[in-house]
Each structure stands twice: as C-alpha cells, then as structure tokens.
Amino acid sequence: MIHPDEAVAIMRAQRRDPPIEEVALREALGRVLPREAVGRIDQPPFDKAAMDGWAWRPASGEAMPAEPLRARGVIAAGSGRIDGDRPDDPLGPGEAARIMTGAPLPPGASRVQRFEWAEEADGLVRFTRAEGVDNVILRGENARSGDIILTPRRLGAQDIAILAADGRDRVEVARSPVVGVLSTGTELAEPGQALSGAAIYDSNKSQLVAQLAGFDVRDLGRLPDDFDDTLAAVSAALDGCDVLVLSGGVSMGDFDYVPRALEAAGVREVFHGVAVKPGKPTYFGQAGGRYVLGLPGNPVSVFVNAETLVKELLYALSGAAYEPLYAPVAAAEDIRRKGTDRVEFLPVSIDADGVRPVRYGGSSGLQALAEAHGFVRLEIGQDAIAKGTVTRVRLVR
Ligand code: AMP
Ligand code: MG
C-alpha cells in the first residue's frame, strides 16, 4: 500500500507538454489553459471616469475648486468628445463637463466629482463636498499589454471574462485526453429505469462525467461482474481512450475482476492499494501511453479519489498543475474518527462558527455530500482535530 501523497506524486509525474488546440472562447469553459496568457491591450485603453459626475482640472491638486466651474457639455461612454460647444477642445481651467462612467476623460481633465456632491445652476457648477480620490481609472490600470493576465489553469467564468476583455474570441487550450468512464457491478441499474430486486442505481458514472466536465469524457457504459466481459470491455476501451476510469470491482470480493482483467489486457500495475480512506483498494496502471484508474465502487470513494487522483492525472496530461482550493477554518467542534492507520478525508460543512463534520457513516453514504462544502484531512496517527484548531478545508463547492 502506498501513501496517498505518493499516489498524487505519481499522477503529477505524468505531466507532459500537451497537444494544443484553438477553440472558440464560448467553448472554453472548463478547458485547461496550459500556457500563460499575455495581455494584448492596455485595459482600459484610455483614462476613464469611474463615476457619473463632473470632469474637471484642479490648478494644483486641490480637491475643491476655489471658484464655481463653467459647465461645458456632456461626455457619454463610447464618445471621444464633449457634446456641446467646442466639442473637441480640451477642458480648460475653470471648466467642467458632465461625464458618464466609462467615458474617456477629456484632455485637460484629471478628476471626476460625483454628481451627488455637486450642484449646477445657471451654467455654473459648485462642489458641496471634497472627493478623497480622483475617480479616474488610468489607462492600463486593470491590465497592461504584455502583462501575464492568466497563469495556466482550468478556465472558469471569470477567466473567460478576462480573455474576452483582452479582445480574444478564440483561445489556445490543451487538447483533452480522451477519458473513458466505465462502471462495473452486476447490481447496477441505469437511472431512469425501474429498480428491481437487489439492484441499485449507478451514480458513479453520472458523478464522474459531471466531476470531470471540461475534459473529453466518454460514457462507456456499465459492466456486469464477469471476467470475460470485463476483459473485452477494457481491451476495447484502451484502444479508444488515453485514460480509463473504472468504478467498482477492485477490492477483495469474489467477483472483483478488474485488476485481473486489466492484467490480461496488458496493463502494467503501478499501484493497487493506497493508505487512504475512502479509497484503499484504488488501482493505477499503465499500458503504453495509456492510463487506467480503478476506483472502489462506493460513491464517496469515487468522489474523493476523482478529486485527489483523477483530476491530478488529467491536469498533468494537460500540462497544468491541479490546484484545489483550501480554506483555513477553525473547527467549530471536535472532529473525531475511528482508526488512524490511513489518511482520511472527512466531509465537512462550514458555517459562521467554523467547520464541522456532516452526518457521515462511511464511503457508501453519498447523501453526506449534499451538505459537505469540502473535506478535512486527518493524517496517519491522527484521531481528531480539536475544537478551535484552525484546519485546512479542501473545498469542493
Ligand atoms: P465494489 O467496489 O465493486 O466492491 O463496490 C462497493 C460498493 O459500491 C457496493 O456496495 C456497490 O454496490 C457500490 N457501487 C459500485 N458501483 C457503484 C456505482 N456505479 N454507483 C453506485 N454505487 C456503486
Ligand atoms: Mg462491485
């Protein structure tokens, strides 16, 4: 049995320069950006107003003009001129122009006085209160041409916005490994179908397809616990996939055929058994440039190991590092466990008092994940996290 950190290190060691493909920005959500994105433009491209108000120019840095200012037309967002008299003349001393948020500051102006703190009468503008800041967003303040605007990562909505703001409608992403997902278990029924006798619904396949969204995930169906069927299915899957993720059939049961079938299919075992809970019987093997992860069938085990191992492997094959989000949170109550011979991931929720365990009876208890915001990790030999201790929560929501 290997330590889970070693299993992660083995996943990370598969890192390679991935093949690159260009996709439309709107197709890029969940895709891996394998290289830094470098800004192409200054953002904003011009000095602009941060407020609706009066653009003006103090003589020497003062926040309140000594005399009322003469009102001179209006500058709309999207307009490069002062609509009114002398639209293209710079703003002179003693003048102010109405300016809308996002409009370019006219030449000569350096501050914006918000409308709420000014009064206009008879073509004159008086300020009622001094602004503490200039209310101007300088050219390039958000990002400059040549800046690294994104480091390598899996693209989220905010990253898509950052690329769009830089003017891109296409983006170079890692070509995803083809990931086949296969459930094993004679007891499994497809959601949507009637349930009979000793059957349960297959939740793992739906979970994996959703959890790995953004990668090129293929649903390869379900298998009964049968050696010949398993051998045939994994052999076929290995032809068409870079990574095969199986659930079930890797433990000590009489009908757990997956490791034997993989061996017969020519897969070389790298490890089988990880000192982690849930997920002790987890299997990893390689055949040529292809990879197989066999996860024990209990749903929480599949969830945790897809987070900790499958994602690590898929990111590595996409040329990026998987960086799960951790939050340091104080334990709102004692978090205890039985047995300390393995690293354990326990599902927890976070509220205003801190982090606490959710009701959880073990790796078959999928329902616990409805409430869990993340997992805390207990190390080998550690039986508790005492109330008040700040601990790292690995967030999954
Ligand atoms: P196994 O790893 O095959 O021994 O399965 C362990 C437990 O997980 C058994 O109770 C199975 O019925 C359950 N299980 C296996 N595969 C799935 C699946 N795809 N969806 C939900 N539960 C599963
Ligand atoms: Mg099984």
Short mmCIF file of C-alpha atoms and ligand atoms in Angstrom, two decimals:
data_model
loop_
_atom_site.label_atom_id
_atom_site.label_comp_id
_atom_site.label_asym_id
_atom_site.label_seq_id
_atom_site.Cartn_x
_atom_site.Cartn_y
_atom_site.Cartn_z
CA MET A 1 0.00 0.00 0.00
CA ILE A 2 1.38 3.40 -0.86
CA HIS A 3 0.85 6.72 0.89
CA PRO A 4 -1.74 8.96 -0.81
CA ASP A 5 0.89 11.70 -1.26
CA GLU A 6 2.97 9.22 -3.22
CA ALA A 7 -0.05 8.35 -5.36
CA VAL A 8 -0.52 12.06 -6.09
CA ALA A 9 3.19 12.40 -6.91
CA ILE A 10 2.85 9.55 -9.41
CA MET A 11 -0.08 11.36 -11.07
CA ARG A 12 1.91 14.60 -11.24
CA ALA A 13 4.91 12.81 -12.68
CA GLN A 14 2.84 12.09 -15.80
CA ARG A 15 3.00 15.78 -16.68
CA ARG A 16 3.76 16.42 -20.33
CA ASP A 17 3.51 19.15 -22.91
CA PRO A 18 0.01 18.57 -24.19
CA PRO A 19 -1.11 18.91 -27.77
CA ILE A 20 -2.67 22.36 -28.20
CA GLU A 21 -5.88 23.24 -29.98
CA GLU A 22 -7.64 26.51 -30.57
CA VAL A 23 -11.27 26.76 -29.53
CA ALA A 24 -13.89 29.49 -29.59
CA LEU A 25 -13.93 31.38 -26.30
CA ARG A 26 -17.51 30.33 -25.69
CA GLU A 27 -16.41 26.69 -25.86
CA ALA A 28 -13.56 27.21 -23.45
CA LEU A 29 -15.27 26.85 -20.07
CA GLY A 30 -13.64 24.01 -18.10
CA ARG A 31 -10.79 23.64 -20.60
CA VAL A 32 -7.18 23.76 -19.44
CA LEU A 33 -5.08 26.78 -20.39
CA PRO A 34 -1.63 25.16 -20.46
CA ARG A 35 0.41 28.32 -21.04
CA GLU A 36 0.32 31.82 -19.65
CA ALA A 37 -1.95 34.24 -21.49
CA VAL A 38 -0.20 37.54 -22.17
CA GLY A 39 -2.30 40.69 -22.46
CA ARG A 40 -2.58 42.21 -25.90
CA ILE A 41 -4.02 45.58 -24.95
CA ASP A 42 -3.98 48.12 -22.14
CA GLN A 43 -7.15 47.89 -20.09
CA PRO A 44 -8.75 50.28 -20.00
CA PRO A 45 -7.28 51.56 -23.27
CA PHE A 46 -7.71 55.19 -22.10
CA ASP A 47 -8.11 57.11 -18.83
CA LYS A 48 -11.78 56.85 -17.97
CA ALA A 49 -14.33 58.09 -15.47
CA ALA A 50 -15.08 55.75 -12.57
CA MET A 51 -18.26 57.67 -11.68
CA ASP A 52 -21.04 59.64 -13.24
CA GLY A 53 -20.05 63.20 -12.41
CA TRP A 54 -18.14 66.28 -13.47
CA ALA A 55 -14.78 66.02 -15.17
CA TRP A 56 -12.53 68.92 -14.22
CA ARG A 57 -8.97 70.00 -13.75
CA PRO A 58 -7.65 71.38 -10.48
CA ALA A 59 -4.98 74.06 -10.83
CA SER A 60 -2.61 72.26 -8.43
CA GLY A 61 -4.05 69.09 -6.96
CA GLU A 62 -6.80 70.66 -4.84
CA ALA A 63 -9.98 68.62 -4.35
CA MET A 64 -12.31 71.66 -4.33
CA PRO A 65 -12.14 74.46 -6.90
CA ALA A 66 -11.78 77.94 -5.44
CA GLU A 67 -14.49 79.31 -7.77
CA PRO A 68 -17.56 77.69 -9.38
CA LEU A 69 -16.75 75.93 -12.66
CA ARG A 70 -18.35 76.69 -16.02
CA ALA A 71 -20.41 73.72 -17.29
CA ARG A 72 -19.42 72.58 -20.76
CA GLY A 73 -21.45 69.82 -22.41
CA VAL A 74 -21.56 66.08 -21.76
CA ILE A 75 -19.33 63.07 -22.50
CA ALA A 76 -21.14 59.77 -22.95
CA ALA A 77 -19.48 56.37 -22.57
CA GLY A 78 -18.32 55.46 -26.06
CA SER A 79 -17.86 59.09 -27.06
CA GLY A 80 -14.49 60.73 -27.58
CA ARG A 81 -15.75 64.31 -27.37
CA ILE A 82 -17.58 66.81 -25.19
CA ASP A 83 -21.04 67.04 -26.69
CA GLY A 84 -21.85 70.78 -26.65
CA ASP A 85 -19.89 73.88 -27.66
CA ARG A 86 -16.32 73.34 -28.90
CA PRO A 87 -16.65 69.54 -28.63
CA ASP A 88 -13.02 68.78 -29.45
CA ASP A 89 -11.35 71.47 -27.35
CA PRO A 90 -9.55 70.28 -24.23
CA LEU A 91 -11.15 71.09 -20.92
CA GLY A 92 -9.72 74.37 -19.73
CA PRO A 93 -9.09 75.61 -16.20
CA GLY A 94 -12.31 76.75 -14.59
CA GLU A 95 -14.39 74.37 -16.75
CA ALA A 96 -16.27 71.14 -16.03
CA ALA A 97 -18.03 68.66 -18.32
CA ARG A 98 -20.66 66.12 -17.39
CA ILE A 99 -19.02 62.71 -17.78
CA MET A 100 -20.59 59.26 -17.60
CA THR A 101 -18.98 56.22 -16.03
CA GLY A 102 -16.66 54.58 -18.56
CA ALA A 103 -16.34 57.63 -20.81
CA PRO A 104 -12.80 58.76 -21.71
CA LEU A 105 -11.56 61.66 -19.65
CA PRO A 106 -11.27 64.68 -21.95
CA PRO A 107 -7.78 66.11 -22.47
CA GLY A 108 -7.08 68.56 -19.70
CA ALA A 109 -9.23 66.86 -17.07
CA SER A 110 -7.76 64.85 -14.20
CA ARG A 111 -10.58 64.35 -11.68
CA VAL A 112 -14.25 63.47 -11.57
CA GLN A 113 -16.58 64.99 -8.98
CA ARG A 114 -19.60 62.77 -8.45
CA PHE A 115 -22.98 64.31 -9.31
CA GLU A 116 -24.22 63.69 -5.77
CA TRP A 117 -21.60 66.09 -4.40
CA ALA A 118 -22.12 68.96 -6.83
CA GLU A 119 -24.85 71.46 -7.69
CA GLU A 120 -25.43 73.04 -11.07
CA ALA A 121 -27.26 76.33 -11.56
CA ASP A 122 -27.15 78.90 -14.36
CA GLY A 123 -24.36 77.11 -16.13
CA LEU A 124 -22.15 77.06 -13.04
CA VAL A 125 -21.12 74.02 -11.01
CA ARG A 126 -20.38 74.22 -7.29
CA PHE A 127 -18.98 71.29 -5.32
CA THR A 128 -20.65 70.60 -1.99
CA ARG A 129 -18.06 68.18 -0.65
CA ALA A 130 -14.47 67.29 -1.47
CA GLU A 131 -13.71 63.93 -3.13
CA GLY A 132 -11.00 61.92 -1.39
CA VAL A 133 -9.94 60.27 -4.67
CA ASP A 134 -9.81 61.38 -8.28
CA ASN A 135 -12.43 58.87 -9.54
CA VAL A 136 -10.36 58.18 -12.63
CA ILE A 137 -9.35 54.72 -13.85
CA LEU A 138 -6.00 55.17 -15.56
CA ARG A 139 -5.08 53.60 -18.85
CA GLY A 140 -3.66 50.12 -18.17
CA GLU A 141 -4.69 50.20 -14.51
CA ASN A 142 -6.57 46.90 -14.78
CA ALA A 143 -4.03 45.17 -17.04
CA ARG A 144 -1.29 46.26 -19.39
CA SER A 145 -0.33 44.94 -22.77
CA GLY A 146 2.44 42.43 -22.12
CA ASP A 147 1.23 41.54 -18.61
CA ILE A 148 0.51 37.92 -17.74
CA ILE A 149 -3.26 38.06 -17.48
CA LEU A 150 -3.76 34.36 -16.72
CA THR A 151 -1.41 31.70 -15.41
CA PRO A 152 -2.09 28.10 -16.50
CA ARG A 153 -5.39 26.82 -15.09
CA ARG A 154 -8.70 25.23 -15.89
CA LEU A 155 -10.80 28.10 -17.23
CA GLY A 156 -13.68 29.34 -15.12
CA ALA A 157 -16.24 32.01 -15.95
CA GLN A 158 -14.05 34.81 -14.59
CA ASP A 159 -11.11 33.62 -16.71
CA ILE A 160 -13.30 33.64 -19.81
CA ALA A 161 -14.22 37.25 -18.97
CA ILE A 162 -10.54 38.19 -18.62
CA LEU A 163 -9.78 36.73 -22.06
CA ALA A 164 -12.82 38.45 -23.59
CA ALA A 165 -11.75 41.79 -22.04
CA ASP A 166 -8.42 41.33 -23.80
CA GLY A 167 -10.28 41.08 -27.09
CA ARG A 168 -9.98 37.37 -27.74
CA ASP A 169 -12.70 35.31 -29.31
CA ARG A 170 -10.52 32.23 -29.55
CA VAL A 171 -8.16 30.64 -27.07
CA GLU A 172 -5.44 28.00 -27.20
CA VAL A 173 -6.19 25.19 -24.77
CA ALA A 174 -4.74 21.78 -24.10
CA ARG A 175 -6.34 19.08 -26.18
CA SER A 176 -8.04 16.98 -23.53
CA PRO A 177 -7.02 13.39 -23.05
CA VAL A 178 -9.91 11.12 -24.02
CA VAL A 179 -11.29 9.87 -20.72
CA GLY A 180 -13.45 6.75 -20.77
CA VAL A 181 -15.70 6.15 -17.78
CA LEU A 182 -16.91 2.64 -17.10
CA SER A 183 -18.97 1.32 -14.20
CA THR A 184 -18.69 -2.27 -13.04
CA GLY A 185 -21.25 -4.09 -10.93
CA THR A 186 -23.92 -6.65 -11.75
CA GLU A 187 -26.16 -4.86 -9.26
CA LEU A 188 -26.19 -1.58 -11.18
CA ALA A 189 -29.21 -0.14 -12.95
CA GLU A 190 -29.36 2.92 -15.14
CA PRO A 191 -31.09 5.96 -13.59
CA GLY A 192 -34.46 6.41 -15.26
CA GLN A 193 -35.10 2.69 -15.37
CA ALA A 194 -37.17 0.67 -12.93
CA LEU A 195 -35.32 -0.74 -9.94
CA SER A 196 -35.87 -4.36 -9.06
CA GLY A 197 -34.68 -6.92 -6.53
CA ALA A 198 -31.10 -6.43 -5.43
CA ALA A 199 -30.27 -3.61 -7.81
CA ILE A 200 -29.14 -0.04 -7.06
CA TYR A 201 -28.74 2.87 -9.39
CA ASP A 202 -25.37 3.61 -10.92
CA SER A 203 -24.48 7.04 -9.54
CA ASN A 204 -20.74 6.83 -10.09
CA LYS A 205 -20.82 7.19 -13.83
CA SER A 206 -23.02 10.29 -13.74
CA GLN A 207 -20.82 11.68 -10.99
CA LEU A 208 -17.58 11.13 -12.86
CA VAL A 209 -18.91 12.56 -16.11
CA ALA A 210 -20.03 15.69 -14.22
CA GLN A 211 -16.97 15.95 -11.99
CA LEU A 212 -14.62 15.81 -14.97
CA ALA A 213 -16.67 18.12 -17.18
CA GLY A 214 -14.48 20.19 -19.47
CA PHE A 215 -12.32 17.15 -20.24
CA ASP A 216 -13.24 14.92 -23.14
CA VAL A 217 -15.19 12.40 -21.07
CA ARG A 218 -16.91 9.45 -22.74
CA ASP A 219 -19.53 7.32 -21.10
CA LEU A 220 -18.52 3.72 -21.85
CA GLY A 221 -21.49 2.20 -20.08
CA ARG A 222 -21.75 -0.49 -17.44
CA LEU A 223 -20.38 -3.98 -17.00
CA PRO A 224 -21.56 -6.98 -15.01
CA ASP A 225 -19.06 -8.58 -12.64
CA ASP A 226 -17.74 -11.05 -15.19
CA PHE A 227 -14.11 -11.65 -16.12
CA ASP A 228 -14.62 -12.14 -19.86
CA ASP A 229 -16.94 -9.16 -20.20
CA THR A 230 -14.51 -7.01 -18.23
CA LEU A 231 -11.52 -8.13 -20.31
CA ALA A 232 -13.36 -7.43 -23.55
CA ALA A 233 -14.59 -4.03 -22.39
CA VAL A 234 -11.27 -2.78 -21.01
CA SER A 235 -9.42 -4.02 -24.09
CA ALA A 236 -11.80 -2.11 -26.35
CA ALA A 237 -11.70 0.95 -24.09
CA LEU A 238 -7.90 1.04 -24.10
CA ASP A 239 -7.95 1.28 -27.89
CA GLY A 240 -10.02 4.44 -27.82
CA CYS A 241 -9.04 6.23 -24.60
CA ASP A 242 -6.00 7.91 -23.12
CA VAL A 243 -7.34 7.44 -19.62
CA LEU A 244 -9.78 4.80 -18.48
CA VAL A 245 -11.57 5.39 -15.18
CA LEU A 246 -13.38 2.40 -13.76
CA SER A 247 -15.53 2.21 -10.69
CA GLY A 248 -16.04 -0.93 -8.65
CA GLY A 249 -14.51 -4.37 -8.83
CA VAL A 250 -11.04 -3.58 -7.47
CA SER A 251 -11.42 -4.94 -3.92
CA MET A 252 -11.17 -8.41 -2.35
CA GLY A 253 -14.63 -9.68 -3.33
CA ASP A 254 -15.22 -12.96 -5.13
CA PHE A 255 -16.41 -11.07 -8.18
CA ASP A 256 -13.90 -8.22 -8.25
CA TYR A 257 -12.31 -8.96 -11.61
CA VAL A 258 -10.98 -5.57 -12.64
CA PRO A 259 -7.26 -5.92 -11.71
CA ARG A 260 -7.08 -9.44 -13.21
CA ALA A 261 -8.85 -8.35 -16.40
CA LEU A 262 -6.53 -5.35 -16.70
CA GLU A 263 -3.51 -7.59 -16.32
CA ALA A 264 -4.86 -9.91 -19.01
CA ALA A 265 -5.42 -6.86 -21.22
CA GLY A 266 -1.72 -5.97 -20.91
CA VAL A 267 -1.97 -3.20 -18.35
CA ARG A 268 1.02 -2.91 -16.01
CA GLU A 269 0.03 -2.29 -12.41
CA VAL A 270 1.74 0.76 -10.86
CA PHE A 271 -0.07 0.58 -7.55
CA HIS A 272 -3.03 -1.22 -6.07
CA GLY A 273 -3.81 -0.04 -2.59
CA VAL A 274 -3.48 3.43 -1.11
CA ALA A 275 -3.35 4.23 2.61
CA VAL A 276 -6.35 6.49 2.32
CA LYS A 277 -9.93 6.43 3.49
CA PRO A 278 -12.05 6.24 1.49
CA GLY A 279 -10.26 4.59 -1.40
CA LYS A 280 -7.93 1.93 -0.01
CA PRO A 281 -8.22 -0.54 -2.96
CA THR A 282 -7.59 2.14 -5.60
CA TYR A 283 -5.70 0.81 -8.60
CA PHE A 284 -3.45 2.61 -11.08
CA GLY A 285 -1.88 1.05 -14.15
CA GLN A 286 -0.32 1.90 -17.47
CA ALA A 287 -0.36 0.36 -20.91
CA GLY A 288 1.90 2.10 -23.39
CA GLY A 289 0.94 5.74 -23.16
CA ARG A 290 -2.48 4.94 -21.69
CA TYR A 291 -3.57 5.06 -18.11
CA VAL A 292 -6.11 3.18 -16.02
CA LEU A 293 -7.51 4.25 -12.68
CA GLY A 294 -9.71 1.71 -10.95
CA LEU A 295 -11.67 3.29 -8.12
CA PRO A 296 -13.52 1.31 -5.47
CA GLY A 297 -17.25 1.48 -6.14
CA ASN A 298 -18.57 3.27 -3.08
CA PRO A 299 -19.73 6.68 -4.26
CA VAL A 300 -17.89 8.87 -1.72
CA SER A 301 -14.75 6.94 -2.51
CA VAL A 302 -15.23 7.69 -6.19
CA PHE A 303 -15.86 11.35 -5.44
CA VAL A 304 -12.80 11.79 -3.23
CA ASN A 305 -10.45 9.83 -5.47
CA ALA A 306 -11.64 11.63 -8.57
CA GLU A 307 -10.77 14.88 -6.77
CA THR A 308 -7.44 13.73 -5.41
CA LEU A 309 -6.14 11.45 -8.16
CA VAL A 310 -8.12 11.53 -11.41
CA LYS A 311 -8.04 15.31 -11.65
CA GLU A 312 -4.33 15.36 -10.82
CA LEU A 313 -3.69 12.98 -13.71
CA LEU A 314 -5.91 14.81 -16.20
CA TYR A 315 -4.35 18.18 -15.37
CA ALA A 316 -0.86 16.71 -15.63
CA LEU A 317 -1.68 15.28 -19.06
CA SER A 318 -2.99 18.73 -19.97
CA GLY A 319 0.31 20.34 -18.98
CA ALA A 320 -1.02 22.06 -15.87
CA ALA A 321 -0.98 21.56 -12.11
CA TYR A 322 -4.22 20.86 -10.31
CA GLU A 323 -4.57 23.40 -7.56
CA PRO A 324 -7.53 22.58 -5.37
CA LEU A 325 -8.84 25.39 -3.23
CA TYR A 326 -8.09 25.20 0.51
CA ALA A 327 -9.53 27.43 3.21
CA PRO A 328 -8.11 27.64 6.73
CA VAL A 329 -11.08 27.38 9.08
CA ALA A 330 -11.32 26.80 12.84
CA ALA A 331 -13.05 23.61 13.94
CA ALA A 332 -16.47 24.53 15.41
CA GLU A 333 -16.48 21.26 17.35
CA ASP A 334 -14.16 18.30 17.86
CA ILE A 335 -13.77 16.35 14.64
CA ARG A 336 -13.08 12.73 15.55
CA ARG A 337 -12.57 9.48 13.75
CA LYS A 338 -12.06 5.82 14.49
CA GLY A 339 -8.85 4.13 13.40
CA THR A 340 -5.76 6.08 12.44
CA ASP A 341 -3.90 3.72 10.14
CA ARG A 342 -4.76 5.65 6.99
CA VAL A 343 -5.02 9.25 5.85
CA GLU A 344 -8.72 10.10 5.96
CA PHE A 345 -10.78 12.64 4.12
CA LEU A 346 -13.88 13.53 6.14
CA PRO A 347 -16.75 15.50 4.64
CA VAL A 348 -17.39 18.78 6.46
CA SER A 349 -19.56 21.85 6.25
CA ILE A 350 -18.62 25.43 7.03
CA ASP A 351 -20.84 27.89 8.83
CA ALA A 352 -20.34 31.11 10.78
CA ASP A 353 -18.86 29.17 13.72
CA GLY A 354 -16.29 27.33 11.64
CA VAL A 355 -16.01 23.85 10.18
CA ARG A 356 -17.86 20.79 11.46
CA PRO A 357 -18.36 17.22 10.23
CA VAL A 358 -21.53 16.43 8.32
CA ARG A 359 -23.54 13.34 9.19
CA TYR A 360 -21.49 10.63 7.52
CA GLY A 361 -21.49 6.90 8.06
CA GLY A 362 -18.80 5.96 5.57
CA SER A 363 -18.00 5.81 1.90
CA SER A 364 -21.36 4.41 0.81
CA GLY A 365 -23.08 7.48 2.32
CA LEU A 366 -23.33 9.62 -0.78
CA GLN A 367 -26.07 11.75 0.79
CA ALA A 368 -23.45 13.32 3.09
CA LEU A 369 -22.12 15.17 0.07
CA ALA A 370 -25.33 17.18 -0.23
CA GLU A 371 -24.26 19.12 2.86
CA ALA A 372 -20.48 18.97 2.52
CA HIS A 373 -18.61 22.07 1.42
CA GLY A 374 -15.35 20.21 1.46
CA PHE A 375 -13.12 17.72 3.24
CA VAL A 376 -10.67 17.87 6.09
CA ARG A 377 -7.69 15.57 6.01
CA LEU A 378 -6.55 13.59 9.03
CA GLU A 379 -3.06 12.20 8.83
CA ILE A 380 -1.92 8.70 9.74
CA GLY A 381 -1.85 8.52 13.54
CA GLN A 382 -4.16 11.50 13.99
CA ASP A 383 -7.53 10.70 15.54
CA ALA A 384 -9.04 14.17 15.93
CA ILE A 385 -8.97 17.84 15.15
CA ALA A 386 -9.75 19.62 18.41
CA LYS A 387 -12.38 22.32 18.59
CA GLY A 388 -10.84 25.72 17.89
CA THR A 389 -7.90 24.36 15.87
CA VAL A 390 -7.50 26.05 12.51
CA THR A 391 -7.53 23.36 9.86
CA ARG A 392 -7.39 23.36 6.09
CA VAL A 393 -10.64 22.55 4.35
CA ARG A 394 -10.31 21.29 0.83
CA LEU A 395 -13.26 22.94 -0.87
CA VAL A 396 -15.36 21.09 -3.40
CA ARG A 397 -18.17 23.61 -3.92
P1 AMP B 1 -17.18 -2.59 -5.20
O1 AMP B 1 -16.05 -1.63 -5.16
O2 AMP B 1 -17.47 -3.09 -6.57
O3 AMP B 1 -16.99 -3.69 -4.19
O4 AMP B 1 -18.46 -1.78 -4.74
C1 AMP B 1 -18.53 -1.25 -3.44
C2 AMP B 1 -19.91 -0.72 -3.17
O5 AMP B 1 -20.18 0.36 -4.06
C3 AMP B 1 -21.01 -1.74 -3.39
O6 AMP B 1 -21.98 -1.56 -2.41
C4 AMP B 1 -21.57 -1.37 -4.74
O7 AMP B 1 -22.89 -1.75 -4.91
C5 AMP B 1 -21.39 0.14 -4.76
N1 AMP B 1 -21.24 0.61 -6.12
C6 AMP B 1 -20.41 0.09 -7.04
N2 AMP B 1 -20.51 0.75 -8.19
C7 AMP B 1 -21.43 1.71 -8.00
C8 AMP B 1 -21.98 2.71 -8.85
N3 AMP B 1 -21.58 2.82 -10.11
N4 AMP B 1 -22.89 3.54 -8.34
C9 AMP B 1 -23.28 3.41 -7.05
N5 AMP B 1 -22.80 2.50 -6.22
C10 AMP B 1 -21.89 1.64 -6.68
MG MG B 2 -18.69 -4.37 -7.41
#
